[in-house]
Coordinates of C-alpha atoms in Angstrom, one line a residue:
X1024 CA -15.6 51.5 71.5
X1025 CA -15.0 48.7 73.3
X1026 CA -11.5 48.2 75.1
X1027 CA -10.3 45.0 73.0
X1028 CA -11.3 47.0 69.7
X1029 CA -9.3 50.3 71.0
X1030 CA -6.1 47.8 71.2
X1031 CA -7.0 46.0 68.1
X1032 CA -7.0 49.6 66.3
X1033 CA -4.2 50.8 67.9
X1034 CA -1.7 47.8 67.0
X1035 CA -3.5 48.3 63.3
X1036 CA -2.1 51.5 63.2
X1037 CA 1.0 50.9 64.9
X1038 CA 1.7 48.5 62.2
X1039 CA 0.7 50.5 59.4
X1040 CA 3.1 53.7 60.5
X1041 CA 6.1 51.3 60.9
X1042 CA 5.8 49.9 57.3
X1043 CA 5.4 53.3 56.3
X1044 CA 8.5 54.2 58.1
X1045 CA 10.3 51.5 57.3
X1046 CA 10.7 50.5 60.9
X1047 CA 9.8 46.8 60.4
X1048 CA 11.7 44.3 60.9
X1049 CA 11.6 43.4 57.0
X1050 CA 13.4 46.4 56.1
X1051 CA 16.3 46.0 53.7
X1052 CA 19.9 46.1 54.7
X1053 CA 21.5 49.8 54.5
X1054 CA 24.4 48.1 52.5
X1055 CA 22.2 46.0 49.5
X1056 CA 24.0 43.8 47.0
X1057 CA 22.9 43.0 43.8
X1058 CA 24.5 39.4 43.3
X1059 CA 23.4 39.0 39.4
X1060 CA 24.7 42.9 38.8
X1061 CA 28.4 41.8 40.6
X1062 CA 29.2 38.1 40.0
X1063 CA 32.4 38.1 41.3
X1064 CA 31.2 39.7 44.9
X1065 CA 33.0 41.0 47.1
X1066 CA 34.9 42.5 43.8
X1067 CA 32.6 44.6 42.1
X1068 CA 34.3 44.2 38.7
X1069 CA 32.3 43.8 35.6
X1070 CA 33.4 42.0 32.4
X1071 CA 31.8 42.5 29.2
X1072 CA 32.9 38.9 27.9
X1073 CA 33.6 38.4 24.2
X1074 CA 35.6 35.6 22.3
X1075 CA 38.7 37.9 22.6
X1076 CA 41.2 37.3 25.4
X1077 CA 43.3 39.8 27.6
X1078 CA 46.5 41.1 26.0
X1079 CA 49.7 40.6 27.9
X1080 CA 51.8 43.3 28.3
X1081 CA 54.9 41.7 25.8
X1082 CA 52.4 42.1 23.2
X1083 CA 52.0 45.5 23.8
X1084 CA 55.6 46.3 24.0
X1085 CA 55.9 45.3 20.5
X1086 CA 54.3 49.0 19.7
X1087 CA 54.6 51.2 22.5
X1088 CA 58.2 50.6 24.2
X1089 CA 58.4 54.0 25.7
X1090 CA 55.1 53.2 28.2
X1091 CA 56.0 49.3 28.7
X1092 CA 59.5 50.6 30.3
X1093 CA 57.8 53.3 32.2
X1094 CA 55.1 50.6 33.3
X1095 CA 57.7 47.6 34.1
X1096 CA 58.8 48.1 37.7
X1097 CA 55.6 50.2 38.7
X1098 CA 53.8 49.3 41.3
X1099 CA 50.9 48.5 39.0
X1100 CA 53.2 46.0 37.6
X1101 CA 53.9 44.5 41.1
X1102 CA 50.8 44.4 42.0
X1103 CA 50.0 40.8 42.4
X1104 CA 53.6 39.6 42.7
X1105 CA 54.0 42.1 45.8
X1106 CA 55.8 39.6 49.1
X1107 CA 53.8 42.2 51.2
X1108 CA 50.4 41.6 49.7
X1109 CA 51.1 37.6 49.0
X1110 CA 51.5 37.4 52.7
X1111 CA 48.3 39.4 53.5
X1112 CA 46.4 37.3 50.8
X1113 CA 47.9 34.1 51.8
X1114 CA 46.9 35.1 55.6
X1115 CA 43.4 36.4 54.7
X1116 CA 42.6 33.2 52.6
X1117 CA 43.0 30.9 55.7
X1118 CA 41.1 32.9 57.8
X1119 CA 38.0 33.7 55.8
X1120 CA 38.6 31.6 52.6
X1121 CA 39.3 32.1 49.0
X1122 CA 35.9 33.3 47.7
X1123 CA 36.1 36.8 50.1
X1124 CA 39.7 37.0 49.0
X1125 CA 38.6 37.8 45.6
X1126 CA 38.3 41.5 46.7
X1127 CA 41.5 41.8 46.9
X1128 CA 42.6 40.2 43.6
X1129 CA 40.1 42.2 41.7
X1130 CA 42.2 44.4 42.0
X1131 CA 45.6 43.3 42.6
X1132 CA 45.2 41.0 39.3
X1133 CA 41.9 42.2 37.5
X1134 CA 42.3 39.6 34.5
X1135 CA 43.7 36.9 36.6
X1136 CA 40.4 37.0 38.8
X1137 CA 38.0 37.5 36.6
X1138 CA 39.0 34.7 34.6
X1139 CA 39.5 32.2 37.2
X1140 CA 42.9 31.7 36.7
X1141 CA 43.6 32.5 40.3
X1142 CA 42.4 30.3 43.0
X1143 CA 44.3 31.6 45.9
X1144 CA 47.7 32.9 46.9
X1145 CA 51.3 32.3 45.0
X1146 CA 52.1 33.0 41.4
X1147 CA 53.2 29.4 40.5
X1148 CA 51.6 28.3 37.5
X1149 CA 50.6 31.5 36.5
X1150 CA 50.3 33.2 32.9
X1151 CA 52.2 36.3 32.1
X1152 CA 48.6 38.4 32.0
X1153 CA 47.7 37.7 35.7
X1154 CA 51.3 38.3 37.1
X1155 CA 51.2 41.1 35.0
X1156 CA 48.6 42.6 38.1
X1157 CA 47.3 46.1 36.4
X1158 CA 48.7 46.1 33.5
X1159 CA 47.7 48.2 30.0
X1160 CA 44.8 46.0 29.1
X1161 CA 43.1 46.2 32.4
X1162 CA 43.5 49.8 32.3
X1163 CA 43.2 50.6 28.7
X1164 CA 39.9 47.9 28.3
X1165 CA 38.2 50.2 30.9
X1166 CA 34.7 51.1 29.6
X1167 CA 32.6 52.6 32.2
X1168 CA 32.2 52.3 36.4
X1169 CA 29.6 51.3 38.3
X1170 CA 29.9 54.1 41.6
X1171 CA 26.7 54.6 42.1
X1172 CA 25.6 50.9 41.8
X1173 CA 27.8 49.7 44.5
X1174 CA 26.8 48.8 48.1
X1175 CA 28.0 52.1 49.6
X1176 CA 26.9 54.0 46.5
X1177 CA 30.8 55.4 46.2
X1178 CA 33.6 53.9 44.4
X1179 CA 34.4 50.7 46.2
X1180 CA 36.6 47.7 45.6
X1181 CA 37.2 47.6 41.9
X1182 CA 33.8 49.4 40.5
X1183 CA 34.6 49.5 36.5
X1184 CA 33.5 47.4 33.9
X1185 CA 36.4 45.4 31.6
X1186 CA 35.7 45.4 27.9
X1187 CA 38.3 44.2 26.2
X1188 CA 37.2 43.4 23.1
X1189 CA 33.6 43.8 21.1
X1190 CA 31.7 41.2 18.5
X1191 CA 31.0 43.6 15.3
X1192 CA 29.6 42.8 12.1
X1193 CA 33.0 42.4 10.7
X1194 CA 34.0 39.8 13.7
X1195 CA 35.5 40.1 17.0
X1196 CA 37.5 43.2 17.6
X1197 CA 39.8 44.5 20.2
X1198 CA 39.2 48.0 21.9
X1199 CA 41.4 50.1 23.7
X1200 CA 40.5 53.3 24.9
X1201 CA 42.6 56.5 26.2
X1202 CA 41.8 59.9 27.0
X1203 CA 43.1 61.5 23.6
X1204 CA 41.6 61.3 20.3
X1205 CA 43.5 58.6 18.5
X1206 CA 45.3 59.3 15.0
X1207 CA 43.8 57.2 11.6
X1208 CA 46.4 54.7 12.5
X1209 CA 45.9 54.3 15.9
X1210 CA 45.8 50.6 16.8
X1211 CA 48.6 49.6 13.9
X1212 CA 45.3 47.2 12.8
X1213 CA 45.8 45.0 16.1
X1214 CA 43.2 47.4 17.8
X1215 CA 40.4 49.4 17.6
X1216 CA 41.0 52.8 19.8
X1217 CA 38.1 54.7 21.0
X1218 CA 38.4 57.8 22.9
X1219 CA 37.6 57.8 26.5
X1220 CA 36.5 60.5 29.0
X1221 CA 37.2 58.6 31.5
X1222 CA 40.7 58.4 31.4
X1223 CA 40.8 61.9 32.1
X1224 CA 38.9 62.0 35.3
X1225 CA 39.6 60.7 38.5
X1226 CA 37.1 57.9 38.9
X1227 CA 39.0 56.0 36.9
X1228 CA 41.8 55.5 39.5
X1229 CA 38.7 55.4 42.2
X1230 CA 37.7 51.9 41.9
X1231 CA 40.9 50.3 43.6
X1232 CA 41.8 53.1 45.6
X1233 CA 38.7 53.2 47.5
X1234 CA 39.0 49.8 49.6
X1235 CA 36.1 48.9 51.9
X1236 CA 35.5 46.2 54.1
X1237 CA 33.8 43.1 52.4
X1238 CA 31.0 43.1 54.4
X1239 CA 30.5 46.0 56.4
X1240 CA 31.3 47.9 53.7
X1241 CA 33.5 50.4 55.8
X1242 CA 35.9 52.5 54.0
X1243 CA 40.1 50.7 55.1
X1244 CA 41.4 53.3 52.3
X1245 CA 39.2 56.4 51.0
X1246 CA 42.0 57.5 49.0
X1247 CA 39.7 59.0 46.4
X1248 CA 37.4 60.3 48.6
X1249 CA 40.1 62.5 50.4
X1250 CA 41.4 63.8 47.5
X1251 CA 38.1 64.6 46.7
X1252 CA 37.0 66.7 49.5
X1253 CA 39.6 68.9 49.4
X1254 CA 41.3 71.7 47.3
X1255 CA 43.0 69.4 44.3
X1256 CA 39.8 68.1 43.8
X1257 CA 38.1 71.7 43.4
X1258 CA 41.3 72.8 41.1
X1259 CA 41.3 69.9 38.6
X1260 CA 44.1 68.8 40.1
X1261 CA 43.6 64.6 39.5
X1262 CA 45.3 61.8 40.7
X1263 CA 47.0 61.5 37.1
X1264 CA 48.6 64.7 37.5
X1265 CA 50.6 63.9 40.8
X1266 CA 51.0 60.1 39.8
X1267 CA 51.4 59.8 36.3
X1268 CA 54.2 62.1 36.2
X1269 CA 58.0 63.2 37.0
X1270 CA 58.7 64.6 40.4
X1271 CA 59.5 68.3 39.2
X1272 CA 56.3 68.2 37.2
X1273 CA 54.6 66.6 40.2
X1274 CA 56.1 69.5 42.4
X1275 CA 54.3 72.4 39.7
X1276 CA 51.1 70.8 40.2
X1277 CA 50.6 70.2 43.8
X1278 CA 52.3 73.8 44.2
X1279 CA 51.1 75.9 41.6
X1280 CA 48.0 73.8 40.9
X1281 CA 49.7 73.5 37.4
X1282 CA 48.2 71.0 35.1
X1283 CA 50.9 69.4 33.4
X1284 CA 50.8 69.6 29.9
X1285 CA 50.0 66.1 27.4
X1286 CA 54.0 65.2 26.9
X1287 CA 54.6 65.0 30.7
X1288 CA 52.5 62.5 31.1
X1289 CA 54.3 58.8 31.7
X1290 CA 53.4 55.6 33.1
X1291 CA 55.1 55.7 35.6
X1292 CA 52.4 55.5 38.2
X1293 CA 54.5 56.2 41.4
X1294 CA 53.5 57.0 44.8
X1295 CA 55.1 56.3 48.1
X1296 CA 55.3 52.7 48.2
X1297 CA 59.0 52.8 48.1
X1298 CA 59.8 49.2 50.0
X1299 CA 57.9 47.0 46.9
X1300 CA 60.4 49.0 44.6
X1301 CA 63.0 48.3 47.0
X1302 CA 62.3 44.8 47.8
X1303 CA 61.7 44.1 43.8
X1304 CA 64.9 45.9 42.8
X1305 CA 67.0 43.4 44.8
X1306 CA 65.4 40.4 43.3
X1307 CA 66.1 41.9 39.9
X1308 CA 69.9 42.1 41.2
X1309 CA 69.9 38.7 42.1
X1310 CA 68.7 37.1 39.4
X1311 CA 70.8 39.0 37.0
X1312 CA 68.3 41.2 35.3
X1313 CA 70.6 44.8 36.2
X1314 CA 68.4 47.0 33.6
X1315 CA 65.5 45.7 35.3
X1316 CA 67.3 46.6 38.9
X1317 CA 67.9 50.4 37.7
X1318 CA 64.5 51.0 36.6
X1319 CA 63.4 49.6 39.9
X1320 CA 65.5 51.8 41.6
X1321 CA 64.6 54.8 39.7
X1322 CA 60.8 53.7 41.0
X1323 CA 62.4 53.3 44.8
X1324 CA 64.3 56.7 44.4
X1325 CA 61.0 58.6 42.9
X1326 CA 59.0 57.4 45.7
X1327 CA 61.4 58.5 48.5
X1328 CA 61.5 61.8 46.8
X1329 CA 57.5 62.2 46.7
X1330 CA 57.8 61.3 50.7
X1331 CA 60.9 64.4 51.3
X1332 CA 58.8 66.5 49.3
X1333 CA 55.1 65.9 50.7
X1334 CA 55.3 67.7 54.3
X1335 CA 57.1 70.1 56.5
X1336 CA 57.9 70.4 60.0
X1337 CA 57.8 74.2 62.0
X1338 CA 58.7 74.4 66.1
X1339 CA 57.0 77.3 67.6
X1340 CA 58.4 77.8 71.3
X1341 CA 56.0 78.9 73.8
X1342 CA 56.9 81.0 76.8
X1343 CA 55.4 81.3 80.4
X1344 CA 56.6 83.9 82.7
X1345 CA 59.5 84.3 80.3
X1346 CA 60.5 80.7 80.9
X1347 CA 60.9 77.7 77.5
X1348 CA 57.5 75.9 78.5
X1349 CA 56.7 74.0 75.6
X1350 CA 57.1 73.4 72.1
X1351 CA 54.7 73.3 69.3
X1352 CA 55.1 71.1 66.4
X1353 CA 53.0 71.8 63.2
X1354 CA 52.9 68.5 60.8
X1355 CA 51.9 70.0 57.8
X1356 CA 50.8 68.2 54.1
X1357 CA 52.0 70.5 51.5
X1358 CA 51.9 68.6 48.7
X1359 CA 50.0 65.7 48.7
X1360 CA 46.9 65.7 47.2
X1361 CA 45.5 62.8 49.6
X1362 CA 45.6 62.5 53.5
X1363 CA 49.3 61.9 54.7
X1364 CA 49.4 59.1 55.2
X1365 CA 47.0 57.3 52.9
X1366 CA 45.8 54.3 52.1
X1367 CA 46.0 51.3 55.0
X1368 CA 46.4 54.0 57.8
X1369 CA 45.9 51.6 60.2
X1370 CA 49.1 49.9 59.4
X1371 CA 51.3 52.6 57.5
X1372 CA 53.1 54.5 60.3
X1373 CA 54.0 58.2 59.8
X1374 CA 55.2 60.0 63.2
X1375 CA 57.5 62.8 65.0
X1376 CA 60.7 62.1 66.5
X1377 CA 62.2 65.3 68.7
X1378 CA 65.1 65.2 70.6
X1379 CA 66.3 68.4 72.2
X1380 CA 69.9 69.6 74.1
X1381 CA 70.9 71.7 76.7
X1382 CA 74.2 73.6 75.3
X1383 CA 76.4 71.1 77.5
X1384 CA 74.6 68.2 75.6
X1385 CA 72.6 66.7 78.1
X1386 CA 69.5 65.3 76.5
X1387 CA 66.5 67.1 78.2
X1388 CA 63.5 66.1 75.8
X1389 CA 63.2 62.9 73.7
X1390 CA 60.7 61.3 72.0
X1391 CA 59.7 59.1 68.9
X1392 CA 63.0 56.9 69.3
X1393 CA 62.5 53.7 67.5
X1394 CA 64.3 50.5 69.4
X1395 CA 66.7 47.9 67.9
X1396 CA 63.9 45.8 67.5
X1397 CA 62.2 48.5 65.2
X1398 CA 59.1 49.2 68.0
X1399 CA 58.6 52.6 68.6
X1400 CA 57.8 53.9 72.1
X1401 CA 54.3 54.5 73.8
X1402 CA 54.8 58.0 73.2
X1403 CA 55.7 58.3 69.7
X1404 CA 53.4 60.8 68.3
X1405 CA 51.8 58.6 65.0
X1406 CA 49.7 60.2 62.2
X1407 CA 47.5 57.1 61.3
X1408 CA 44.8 55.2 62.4
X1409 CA 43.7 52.1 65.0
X1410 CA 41.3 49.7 64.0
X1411 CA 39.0 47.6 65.4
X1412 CA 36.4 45.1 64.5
X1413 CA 32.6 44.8 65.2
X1414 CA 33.7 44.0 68.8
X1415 CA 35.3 47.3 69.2
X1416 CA 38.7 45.5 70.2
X1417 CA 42.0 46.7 68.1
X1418 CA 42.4 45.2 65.3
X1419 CA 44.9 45.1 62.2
X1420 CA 43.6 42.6 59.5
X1421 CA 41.7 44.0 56.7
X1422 CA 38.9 41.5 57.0
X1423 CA 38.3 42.3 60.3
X1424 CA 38.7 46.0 60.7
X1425 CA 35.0 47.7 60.5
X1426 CA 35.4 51.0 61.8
X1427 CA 38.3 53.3 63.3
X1428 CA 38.5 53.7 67.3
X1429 CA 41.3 56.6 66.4
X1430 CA 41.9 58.3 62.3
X1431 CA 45.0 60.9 62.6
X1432 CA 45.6 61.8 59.5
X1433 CA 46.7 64.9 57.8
X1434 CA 44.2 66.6 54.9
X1435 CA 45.6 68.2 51.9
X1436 CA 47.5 71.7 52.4
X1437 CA 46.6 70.7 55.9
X1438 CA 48.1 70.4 59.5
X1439 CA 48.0 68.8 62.8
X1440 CA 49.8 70.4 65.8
X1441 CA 51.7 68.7 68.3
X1442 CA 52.7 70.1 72.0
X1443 CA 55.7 68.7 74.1
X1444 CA 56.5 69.8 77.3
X1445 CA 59.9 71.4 78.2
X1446 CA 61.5 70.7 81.8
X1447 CA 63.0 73.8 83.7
X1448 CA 66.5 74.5 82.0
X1449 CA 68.4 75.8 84.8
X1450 CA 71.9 76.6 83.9
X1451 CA 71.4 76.6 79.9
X1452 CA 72.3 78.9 77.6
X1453 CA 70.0 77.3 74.6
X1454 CA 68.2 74.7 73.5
X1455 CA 68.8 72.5 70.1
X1456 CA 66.5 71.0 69.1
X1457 CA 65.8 68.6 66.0
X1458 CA 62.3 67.3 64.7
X1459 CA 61.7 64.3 62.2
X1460 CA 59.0 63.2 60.8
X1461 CA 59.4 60.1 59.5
X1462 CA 57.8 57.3 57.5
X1463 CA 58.0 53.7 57.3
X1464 CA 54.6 51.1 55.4
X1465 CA 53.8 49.5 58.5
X1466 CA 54.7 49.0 61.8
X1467 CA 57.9 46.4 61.9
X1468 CA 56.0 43.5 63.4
X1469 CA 53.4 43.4 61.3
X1470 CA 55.4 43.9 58.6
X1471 CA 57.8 40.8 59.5
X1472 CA 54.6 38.9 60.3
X1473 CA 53.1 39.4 56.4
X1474 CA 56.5 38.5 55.0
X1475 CA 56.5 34.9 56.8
X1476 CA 53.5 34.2 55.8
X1477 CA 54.0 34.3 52.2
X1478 CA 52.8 31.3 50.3
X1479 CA 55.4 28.4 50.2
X1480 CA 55.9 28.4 45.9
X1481 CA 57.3 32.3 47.3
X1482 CA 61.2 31.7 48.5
X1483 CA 61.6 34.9 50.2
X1484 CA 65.6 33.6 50.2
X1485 CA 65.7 32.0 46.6
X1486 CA 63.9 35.2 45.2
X1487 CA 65.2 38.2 47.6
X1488 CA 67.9 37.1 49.2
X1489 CA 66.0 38.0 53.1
X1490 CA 67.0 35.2 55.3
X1491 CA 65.1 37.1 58.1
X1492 CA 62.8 40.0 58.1
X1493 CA 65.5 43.1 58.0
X1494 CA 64.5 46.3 60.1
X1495 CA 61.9 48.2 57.4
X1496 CA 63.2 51.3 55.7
X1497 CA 63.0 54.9 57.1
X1498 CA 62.1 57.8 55.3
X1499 CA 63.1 60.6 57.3
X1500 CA 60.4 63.2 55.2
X1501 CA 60.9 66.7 57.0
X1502 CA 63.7 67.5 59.4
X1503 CA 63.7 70.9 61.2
X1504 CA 66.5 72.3 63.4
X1505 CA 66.6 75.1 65.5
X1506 CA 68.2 76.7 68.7
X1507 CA 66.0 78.3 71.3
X1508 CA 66.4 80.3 74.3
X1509 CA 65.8 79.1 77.9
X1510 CA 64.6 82.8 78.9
X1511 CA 62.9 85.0 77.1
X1512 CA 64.5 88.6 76.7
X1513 CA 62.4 91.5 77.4
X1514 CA 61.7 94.4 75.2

C-alpha cells in the first residue's frame, strides 16, 4: 500500500489498542468519586434522613446510666471538643478551607456535620448533640457501610450510613441497633431496637479509624487495616475486644486470644490517647465538676496502663574477639492488636532511650535523651513515620501529607531490632545499662504549635488553666535493666 495509507493504518490501530487498554488520555482517575452517592465529600458519611432528629446523649442517660458514665469522659465523648484536634481543625480550615475540613468532622462530630450545624472550628454556639462528638446515637443509628463504594475501595474517612430513625405505617420511629438480640421491652417505647451484625464485627469501628488523605486518597492512619493483616484479625480477636473493655480483660484477649465474654463488655472505649484524658480531667477540676475529674482520670490512668502493658524491651550483647561490641535492642508489640504506634504516625513519637555505665559511673553510651525544651536528639531511635507531600519534601499536616518517605512501625506480636555500638571498656568491670522505650502523641513542637492555634471562643487559660504549652507527658512503656560483662569468659 501506499506509504501515507501504511501511517494512516498504523495510527488507526495505535488508537484502537490504547482505548482498549485504557491508555488514553480519557481514562478515569484510579481514585473515582461518586458526588451524588457522598454529598458531604470528602466525608463519606451517609444519612438516611427522616423527620426524626439525633438523640443527645442526656436523653439516653435517662435509661441506660451504667453506659452514659462509662461513655462520659471517653475519648468518643471528646471527640470534637478535643484542644488538640480544635487546633488542627482550626489550622486546616485556613489553609484549605471549611468545605475539605468536613472530613475531619465527619467524624469527630458525625451529627454535627451532617446537619450543618458546624461551619468550622470552636464549640461556641453549639448543641449538646454535636459537642457530644461520637456519642450513642451516632453509633447505635449505624445501619450499614459503604467500604467497597469508597474511592480507595477500603474503609475510608467515615464510610457508614446514619439511620436514625424510619417513616412506618404507624409514623416516624426511632431505631437503634446493637449487636445482641433485644428483650420484648427493649426501647422502654422511646425506641425501636433491631439487631445488628454489624456491631459485632470490626468494620464498624473501620470507617474513622481508617483516615486518608482528601484527595489523594493515601492512607494517614490504616488502623483497621493493620489490625487486619495480622494475627487478631485471623483469631476473632476485634477491636471491641481490646477497646471496649477493662485492662485485665484487655490483657486475656491480646494474650490468650480470649474473647471476652457479653458482661465484660463497657463503653469505655479507651486506647492510648492518654493526654485528651489528661488535659480534660483538669478542666473538670477547674470548673468544679470532681466526679467528672475522677472518671477522667480513671480514662487517663487506663490509657497509661494499655501503653506499660503493649511492648517489651530485650538487650542482647554481642561479642567480638571476646570483647562488649554492641548491643541489640528488640522493640517488641506484645499486645497490641494494631501497629505500635498507630494512628497519626507521622506525628505520635514512640522511641528508645539507652544509657549505659562503666562500674565507676562514667557514662559510656547515651542516647534518646530528650532536652529541656522537649526536642529529642538526631539520634533518637523513633518508631513512626515522616511525611511528605506531592513534592516529596517533609511534611506534617494532614492535608498535605500524600505518601510516607520513612513508616517504622511495629506489627502485631511483632518486633524491630535496634543495634548501638559499644566503645572499648578498658578498665571496667561491667556494664549497666538501662533501656526505655517511651511514648509521648506528638513531637513537643508540634504539639505546642496545635494548642496555640486553637480557635479564639477556646481559652486554653479560662478552660485548662495552661498559660503556656507545658512539656507533653511521658509514658515510659518498657524499661529493661541489666549488667554486662566487658570480656567475655571462656569456656
Amino acid at each position: 500500500m501506499p506509504f501515507p495509507r501504511k501511517i494512516a493504518v498504523m495510527l488507526a490501530t495505535s488508537a484502537m489498542l490504547a482505548a482498549l487498554t485504557g491508555t488514553t488520555h480519557a481514562a478515569s482517575a484510579l481514585f473515582d468519586v461518586n458526588r451524588d452517592f457522598y454529598p458531604y465529600y470528602p466525608s463519606l458519611i451517609k444519612w438516611d434522613k427522616s423527620t426524626l432528629d439525633f438523640t443527645p446523649p442526656s436523653v439516653c442517660q435517662g435509661c441506660h446510666e451504667k453506659q452514659y458514665k462509662e461513655w462520659s469522659g471517653s475519648v468518643h465523648q471528646l471527640a470534637f471538643q478535643d484542644p488538640v484536634y480544635q487546633g488542627e481543625l482550626n489550622k486546616a480550615v485556613k489553609a484549605v478551607g471549611h468545605e475539605i475540613s468536613r472530613q475531619c468532622e465527619g467524624c469527630h462530630s458525625p451529627a454535627g456535620m451532617v446537619t450543618g450545624e458546624i461551619k468550622g472550628p470552636g464549640n461556641a454556639g453549639l448543641s449538646e448533640m454535636a459537642l457530644a462528638g461520637v456519642s450513642c446515637d451516632i453509633c447505635h443509628s449505624v445501619s450499614a457501610v459503604t467500604h467497597w463504594q469508597t474511592p480507595s475501595h477500603e474503609p475510608e474517612n467515615g464510610s457508614f450510613i446514619l439511620t436514625p430513625g424510619a417513616e412506618t405505617k404507624d409514623g416516624p420511629r426511632f431505631v437503634k441497633r446493637g449487636p445482641f438480640t433485644p428483650s420484648a421491652e427493649c426501647g422502654g417505647g422511646f425506641h425501636d431496637c433491631a439487631t445488628s451484625p454489624l456491631h459485632l464485627r470490626a468494620d464498624l469501628c473501620a470507617s474513622c479509624h481508617q483516615v486518608y488523605h482528601y484527595d489523594a486518597h493515601f492512607p494517614l492512619e490504616a488502623t483497621y487495616l493493620e489490625w487486619k493483616h495480622g494475627p487478631y484479625a485471623q483469631r476473632d480477636i476485634l477491636c471491641q475486644d481490646c477497646h471496649m473493655v477493662d485492662t485485665a480483660t484487655f490483657m486475656a484477649a491480646a494474650d490468650r486470644f480470649a474473647k471476652p465474654q457479653r458482661q465484660d463488655y463497657r463503653h469505655y472505649f479507651n486506647g492510648a490517647n492518654y493526654l485528651l484524658s489528661y488535659l480534660a480531667a483538669g478542666a473538670a477540676t477547674k470548673a468544679g465538676n470532681t466526679d467528672q475529674a475522677k472518671l477522667l482520670m480513671k480514662q487517663y490512668t487506663m490509657a497509661v496502663d494499655r501503653l506499660k502493658s503493649a511492648a517489651a524491651v530485650e538487650i542482647m550483647p554481642s561479642y567480638a574477639k571476646g570483647e562488649l561490641t554492641e548491643l541489640r535492642v528488640r522493640v517488641k508489640n506484645l499486645r497490641a492488636g494494631h501497629n505500635l504506634p498507630t494512628s497519626l504516625t507521622n506525628v505520635r513519637q514512640m522511641w528508645l532511650e539507652i544509657k549505659a555505665k562503666d562500674d565507676a559511673g562514667r557514662l559510656l553510651l547515651s542516647s534518646g535523651q530528650a532536652s529541656a525544651d522537649g526536642s529529642l536528639p538526631a539520634d533518637a531511635r523513633l518508631f513512626n513515620s515522616d511525611g511528605m507531600g506531592d513534592n516529596f519534601h517533609f511534611a506534617v499536616d494532614p492535608w498535605v501529607v500524600t505518601s510516607f518517605s520513612r513508616h517504622d512501625t511495629i506489627p502485631p506480636k511483632g518486633y524491630k531490632d535496634v543495634h548501638y555500638g559499644v566503645p572499648p571498656l578498658k578498665g571496667a568491670k561491667k556494664l549497666n545499662v538501662e533501656v526505655k522505650l517511651r511514648y509521648r502523641q506528638a513531637d513537643q513542637k508540634v504539639a505546642e504549635a496545635l494548642l496555640k492555634a486553637v480557635p479564639k471562643d477556646i481559652d486554653l487559660e479560662k478552660i485548662y488553666g495552661i498559660k503556656a504549652v507545658p512539656p507533653l507527658p511521658v509514658v515510659d512503656m518498657a524499661v529493661q535493666q541489666v549488667v554486662l560483662a566487658p570480656h567475655q569468659t571462656k569456656r
